[in-house]
CSV table of C-alpha atoms in Angstrom, one decimal:
chain,number,residue,atom,x,y,z
A,1,MET,CA,-3.0,-19.0,26.2
A,2,SER,CA,-5.2,-17.5,27.9
A,3,GLU,CA,-3.9,-13.2,26.6
A,4,THR,CA,-1.0,-12.1,24.6
A,5,THR,CA,-1.2,-8.6,22.7
A,6,VAL,CA,-0.9,-6.9,19.3
A,7,ASP,CA,1.2,-4.2,18.2
A,8,VAL,CA,-1.6,-1.2,16.9
A,9,GLY,CA,0.0,1.9,16.1
A,10,GLY,CA,2.9,1.6,18.0
A,11,GLU,CA,0.7,0.8,21.6
A,12,PRO,CA,0.1,-2.9,22.4
A,13,PHE,CA,-3.3,-4.3,22.7
A,14,ARG,CA,-5.0,-6.7,24.4
A,15,ILE,CA,-6.3,-10.0,23.0
A,16,SER,CA,-8.4,-11.9,25.1
A,17,SER,CA,-8.6,-15.9,24.1
A,18,PRO,CA,-6.5,-16.1,21.1
A,19,ASP,CA,-6.6,-19.5,20.3
A,20,LYS,CA,-9.9,-20.0,20.7
A,21,VAL,CA,-11.4,-21.0,17.6
A,22,MET,CA,-13.7,-18.7,14.8
A,23,PHE,CA,-14.1,-21.8,12.0
A,24,PRO,CA,-14.2,-25.2,12.5
A,25,GLU,CA,-13.8,-26.0,9.4
A,26,GLN,CA,-10.5,-24.0,8.7
A,27,GLY,CA,-9.2,-24.1,12.1
A,28,TRP,CA,-8.9,-20.3,12.0
A,29,THR,CA,-8.7,-19.4,15.9
A,30,LYS,CA,-9.2,-15.6,16.9
A,31,LEU,CA,-6.0,-14.3,16.6
A,32,ASP,CA,-6.4,-15.1,12.6
A,33,VAL,CA,-9.2,-12.9,12.5
A,34,VAL,CA,-7.3,-10.0,14.3
A,35,GLU,CA,-4.0,-10.7,12.1
A,36,HIS,CA,-5.9,-10.4,9.4
A,37,PHE,CA,-7.9,-7.0,10.4
A,38,LEU,CA,-4.4,-6.2,11.5
A,39,MET,CA,-2.9,-6.5,7.7
A,40,CYS,CA,-6.2,-4.4,7.0
A,41,VAL,CA,-6.7,-2.2,8.8
A,42,ASP,CA,-6.1,1.1,6.8
A,43,GLY,CA,-9.6,-0.1,4.2
A,44,ALA,CA,-11.1,-2.2,7.3
A,45,LEU,CA,-11.4,1.2,9.4
A,46,ARG,CA,-12.3,3.7,6.4
A,47,GLY,CA,-15.7,1.5,6.4
A,48,VAL,CA,-16.6,1.8,9.6
A,49,ARG,CA,-14.9,5.7,10.6
A,50,ASP,CA,-17.0,7.5,12.3
A,51,ARG,CA,-20.7,5.6,11.4
A,52,PRO,CA,-22.4,3.4,13.9
A,53,VAL,CA,-21.5,0.0,14.3
A,54,LEU,CA,-23.7,-3.8,14.5
A,55,LEU,CA,-21.6,-5.3,16.6
A,56,LYS,CA,-22.5,-8.9,15.3
A,57,ARG,CA,-20.5,-11.0,18.2
A,58,TRP,CA,-19.4,-14.7,18.0
A,59,ASN,CA,-18.5,-15.5,20.4
A,60,ARG,CA,-18.6,-19.2,19.6
A,61,GLY,CA,-17.9,-19.3,16.4
A,62,VAL,CA,-19.1,-19.3,12.5
A,63,GLY,CA,-21.2,-22.7,14.3
A,64,HIS,CA,-23.1,-20.9,16.2
A,65,ASP,CA,-25.9,-18.7,15.7
A,66,PRO,CA,-24.1,-14.6,16.8
A,67,LEU,CA,-24.4,-12.5,19.1
A,68,PHE,CA,-26.5,-8.6,18.1
A,69,VAL,CA,-25.3,-5.9,20.1
A,70,LYS,CA,-26.4,-2.7,19.4
A,71,ARG,CA,-26.3,-1.3,23.2
A,72,PRO,CA,-22.5,-2.5,24.3
A,73,LYS,CA,-20.6,-2.2,27.5
A,74,GLY,CA,-17.5,-0.8,27.9
A,75,ALA,CA,-16.9,-0.1,24.0
A,76,PRO,CA,-14.3,2.8,23.8
A,77,ARG,CA,-16.9,5.1,22.9
A,78,LEU,CA,-20.7,5.9,22.0
A,79,VAL,CA,-23.2,7.9,20.1
A,80,ASP,CA,-26.9,8.7,21.1
A,81,VAL,CA,-29.2,7.4,18.6
A,82,THR,CA,-33.0,6.4,18.3
A,83,PHE,CA,-34.0,3.6,16.3
A,84,PRO,CA,-36.5,3.6,13.9
A,85,SER,CA,-38.6,2.0,17.3
A,86,ALA,CA,-38.2,4.9,18.4
A,87,ARG,CA,-36.3,4.1,21.9
A,88,PRO,CA,-32.9,6.0,21.9
A,89,GLY,CA,-29.5,4.4,23.1
A,90,GLN,CA,-26.0,5.1,22.1
A,91,MET,CA,-24.3,2.8,19.8
A,92,PHE,CA,-20.6,2.0,19.2
A,93,VAL,CA,-18.6,4.4,17.2
A,94,PRO,CA,-15.1,4.2,16.0
A,95,VAL,CA,-12.3,6.9,14.7
A,96,ASP,CA,-8.8,4.7,15.0
A,97,GLU,CA,-7.5,1.5,14.5
A,98,SER,CA,-7.1,0.6,17.6
A,99,ASP,CA,-11.4,0.0,17.9
A,100,VAL,CA,-11.4,-1.9,14.9
A,101,ILE,CA,-8.8,-4.5,16.7
A,102,TRP,CA,-11.5,-3.8,19.6
A,103,MET,CA,-14.6,-4.6,17.2
A,104,ALA,CA,-12.1,-8.6,17.0
A,105,GLN,CA,-11.4,-8.6,20.2
A,106,GLN,CA,-14.5,-7.9,20.7
A,107,ASN,CA,-15.4,-11.9,18.4
A,108,CYS,CA,-16.7,-9.3,16.2
A,109,LEU,CA,-15.5,-11.0,11.8
A,110,ASP,CA,-17.9,-8.5,9.9
A,111,LEU,CA,-18.5,-5.0,11.0
A,112,ASN,CA,-21.8,-3.1,9.2
A,113,PRO,CA,-22.5,-0.1,9.7
A,114,TRP,CA,-25.2,2.4,9.3
A,115,ASN,CA,-24.2,4.6,5.9
A,116,ALA,CA,-25.0,8.2,7.8
A,117,ARG,CA,-21.8,9.6,10.4
A,118,ALA,CA,-22.2,10.3,13.3
A,119,ARG,CA,-21.8,14.0,13.2
A,120,ASP,CA,-25.5,13.5,10.9
A,121,LEU,CA,-27.1,10.5,12.0
A,122,GLN,CA,-30.1,11.7,9.9
A,123,HIS,CA,-29.3,12.1,6.8
A,124,PRO,CA,-26.8,8.8,5.4
A,125,ASP,CA,-23.5,9.8,2.8
A,126,GLU,CA,-23.8,6.9,1.4
A,127,LEU,CA,-26.7,4.6,-1.0
A,128,ARG,CA,-26.2,1.5,-0.5
A,129,ILE,CA,-26.8,-1.7,-3.7
A,130,ASP,CA,-26.7,-5.3,-2.2
A,131,LEU,CA,-27.1,-7.6,-5.3
A,132,ASP,CA,-28.3,-11.1,-3.7
A,133,PRO,CA,-28.9,-13.6,-6.0
A,134,THR,CA,-31.7,-16.4,-5.5
A,135,ASP,CA,-30.8,-19.7,-5.1
A,136,GLU,CA,-30.8,-20.8,-8.5
A,137,PHE,CA,-27.6,-18.3,-9.6
A,138,ASP,CA,-24.2,-17.5,-8.8
A,139,PHE,CA,-21.8,-14.5,-8.4
A,140,GLU,CA,-21.2,-15.1,-11.8
A,141,ALA,CA,-25.1,-13.5,-12.2
A,142,ALA,CA,-24.2,-10.9,-9.7
A,143,ARG,CA,-21.8,-9.8,-11.8
A,144,GLU,CA,-24.0,-9.5,-15.4
A,145,VAL,CA,-26.2,-6.8,-13.0
A,146,ALA,CA,-24.0,-5.2,-11.5
A,147,HIS,CA,-22.4,-4.0,-15.0
A,148,THR,CA,-26.6,-2.7,-15.5
A,149,VAL,CA,-26.1,-0.9,-12.3
A,150,LYS,CA,-23.3,0.5,-13.8
A,151,ALA,CA,-24.9,2.1,-16.4
A,152,VAL,CA,-28.0,3.7,-14.9
A,153,LEU,CA,-25.7,5.7,-12.1
A,154,ASP,CA,-23.4,6.0,-15.5
A,155,ASP,CA,-26.5,7.8,-17.3
A,156,ALA,CA,-27.5,9.5,-13.4
A,157,GLY,CA,-24.0,11.5,-13.4
A,158,LEU,CA,-23.0,9.0,-10.3
A,159,VAL,CA,-20.2,6.7,-9.6
A,160,GLY,CA,-20.4,3.4,-7.6
A,161,TRP,CA,-17.7,1.8,-5.7
A,162,PRO,CA,-18.4,-2.5,-6.2
A,163,LYS,CA,-16.8,-5.0,-3.9
A,164,THR,CA,-17.6,-8.4,-3.0
A,165,SER,CA,-20.3,-9.1,-0.3
A,166,GLY,CA,-18.2,-12.3,1.2
A,167,ASN,CA,-20.6,-15.0,-0.4
A,168,ARG,CA,-22.4,-14.9,-3.0
A,169,GLY,CA,-23.3,-11.7,-3.8
A,170,ILE,CA,-22.1,-7.8,-4.5
A,171,HIS,CA,-22.4,-4.4,-2.6
A,172,ILE,CA,-22.0,-1.5,-5.0
A,173,TYR,CA,-21.8,1.8,-2.3
A,174,VAL,CA,-22.4,5.6,-4.0
A,175,ARG,CA,-21.5,8.6,-2.2
A,176,LEU,CA,-23.6,10.7,-1.7
A,177,VAL,CA,-24.4,14.4,-0.3
A,178,PRO,CA,-25.6,14.4,3.2
A,179,GLU,CA,-28.7,16.3,2.4
A,180,TRP,CA,-31.7,14.0,2.5
A,181,ASP,CA,-32.9,11.1,4.7
A,182,PHE,CA,-33.3,7.8,5.2
A,183,TYR,CA,-37.0,7.9,3.5
A,184,GLU,CA,-35.8,10.3,0.4
A,185,VAL,CA,-32.2,7.5,-0.2
A,186,ARG,CA,-34.0,4.5,0.2
A,187,ARG,CA,-36.5,6.0,-2.1
A,188,ALA,CA,-33.7,6.7,-4.5
A,189,GLY,CA,-31.9,2.8,-3.7
A,190,LEU,CA,-35.5,1.3,-5.0
A,191,ALA,CA,-36.1,3.9,-8.5
A,192,LEU,CA,-32.1,2.5,-9.2
A,193,SER,CA,-33.2,-0.9,-8.5
A,194,ARG,CA,-36.4,-0.7,-11.0
A,195,GLU,CA,-34.3,0.8,-13.5
A,196,VAL,CA,-31.9,-1.4,-13.3
A,197,GLU,CA,-35.2,-4.5,-13.1
A,198,ARG,CA,-36.5,-3.0,-16.5
A,199,ARG,CA,-32.5,-3.2,-18.1
A,200,HIS,CA,-31.5,-6.7,-17.1
A,201,GLU,CA,-33.8,-9.9,-17.8
A,202,LEU,CA,-31.8,-11.3,-13.7
A,203,ALA,CA,-32.5,-8.6,-11.5
A,204,THR,CA,-35.7,-8.3,-9.3
A,205,THR,CA,-36.8,-6.2,-6.7
A,206,ALA,CA,-39.4,-8.8,-5.5
A,207,TRP,CA,-40.0,-7.7,-2.1
A,208,TRP,CA,-41.4,-11.4,-1.0
A,209,LYS,CA,-38.6,-14.2,-1.4
A,210,GLU,CA,-41.7,-16.9,-2.9
A,211,GLU,CA,-41.5,-14.7,-6.0
A,212,ARG,CA,-37.8,-13.8,-6.5
A,213,SER,CA,-36.1,-15.6,-9.1
A,214,GLY,CA,-32.7,-13.4,-10.1
A,215,VAL,CA,-30.8,-11.2,-8.6
A,216,PHE,CA,-32.3,-9.4,-6.0
A,217,LEU,CA,-31.8,-5.6,-5.7
A,218,ASP,CA,-32.5,-5.2,-1.9
A,219,TYR,CA,-32.8,-1.4,-1.6
A,220,ASN,CA,-33.9,-1.7,1.7
A,221,GLN,CA,-30.9,-1.6,3.3
A,222,ASN,CA,-30.8,2.0,3.0
A,223,ALA,CA,-33.4,1.7,5.4
A,224,TRP,CA,-33.2,4.1,8.4
A,225,ASP,CA,-30.6,1.2,10.8
A,226,LYS,CA,-30.2,-1.1,8.2
A,227,THR,CA,-26.6,-2.3,7.4
A,228,ILE,CA,-24.1,-4.1,5.5
A,229,ALA,CA,-21.1,-5.9,6.3
A,230,SER,CA,-18.3,-3.1,5.2
A,231,ALA,CA,-15.2,-4.0,3.5
A,232,TYR,CA,-12.9,-6.1,4.7
A,233,SER,CA,-15.2,-8.1,6.6
A,234,ILE,CA,-14.5,-11.9,7.7
A,235,ARG,CA,-18.1,-13.3,6.8
A,236,HIS,CA,-19.0,-16.8,7.9
A,237,THR,CA,-18.0,-18.6,5.1
A,238,GLY,CA,-14.4,-18.0,5.6
A,239,LEU,CA,-14.5,-14.9,2.3
A,240,VAL,CA,-13.4,-11.6,3.2
A,241,SER,CA,-15.9,-9.3,1.4
A,242,THR,CA,-13.1,-6.8,-1.0
A,243,PRO,CA,-13.8,-3.6,-2.6
């Protein structure tokens, strides 16, 4: 089948190559991916709405490297951005359900938004903590450290919203008033991470991989132009990042 249509908000939406196999081991197709996002489209949209999104296109399925696209052609809408290199560009900004399905049509499995919104690209409205276990540790270790992250946030009067990464880790989002720039938010992420490291023996902020053992708190995910797979993204593992 060369193409089919699906219903998105009462309107037909064309899907090309619906039989393309995206996950060879499981046999899941592009249409399976689209149907996943249709089932959770409200939640998926909340994670990306009004944010510049890096398109990670798995054009040949998860058995091959994805294509990273920051300047997509033919996107429904674009916003002007400046990258850390000082080069100008344009990125896709989803605003409605059809935009989520458009990304699935582009062979995107995981959706990767900025932590700032299009209306104010200089001031993030989320602080993100990425708990990433090193090879000798697993999800349970990340869960242990996540409890300490919560304790530190509680002491600061902040609320963290956790989700699984879809791999072995946990992502924790803290909503912010957009008053601080990327450098200030990154420094806040580093300060939080170091306090967690002080309180929990498995937590580490060691930058060099060779020096890490335990659960790495990747505070650098708050840097300008960094992205994390948002809620309900499908990871290359076949697992879903789930709140």
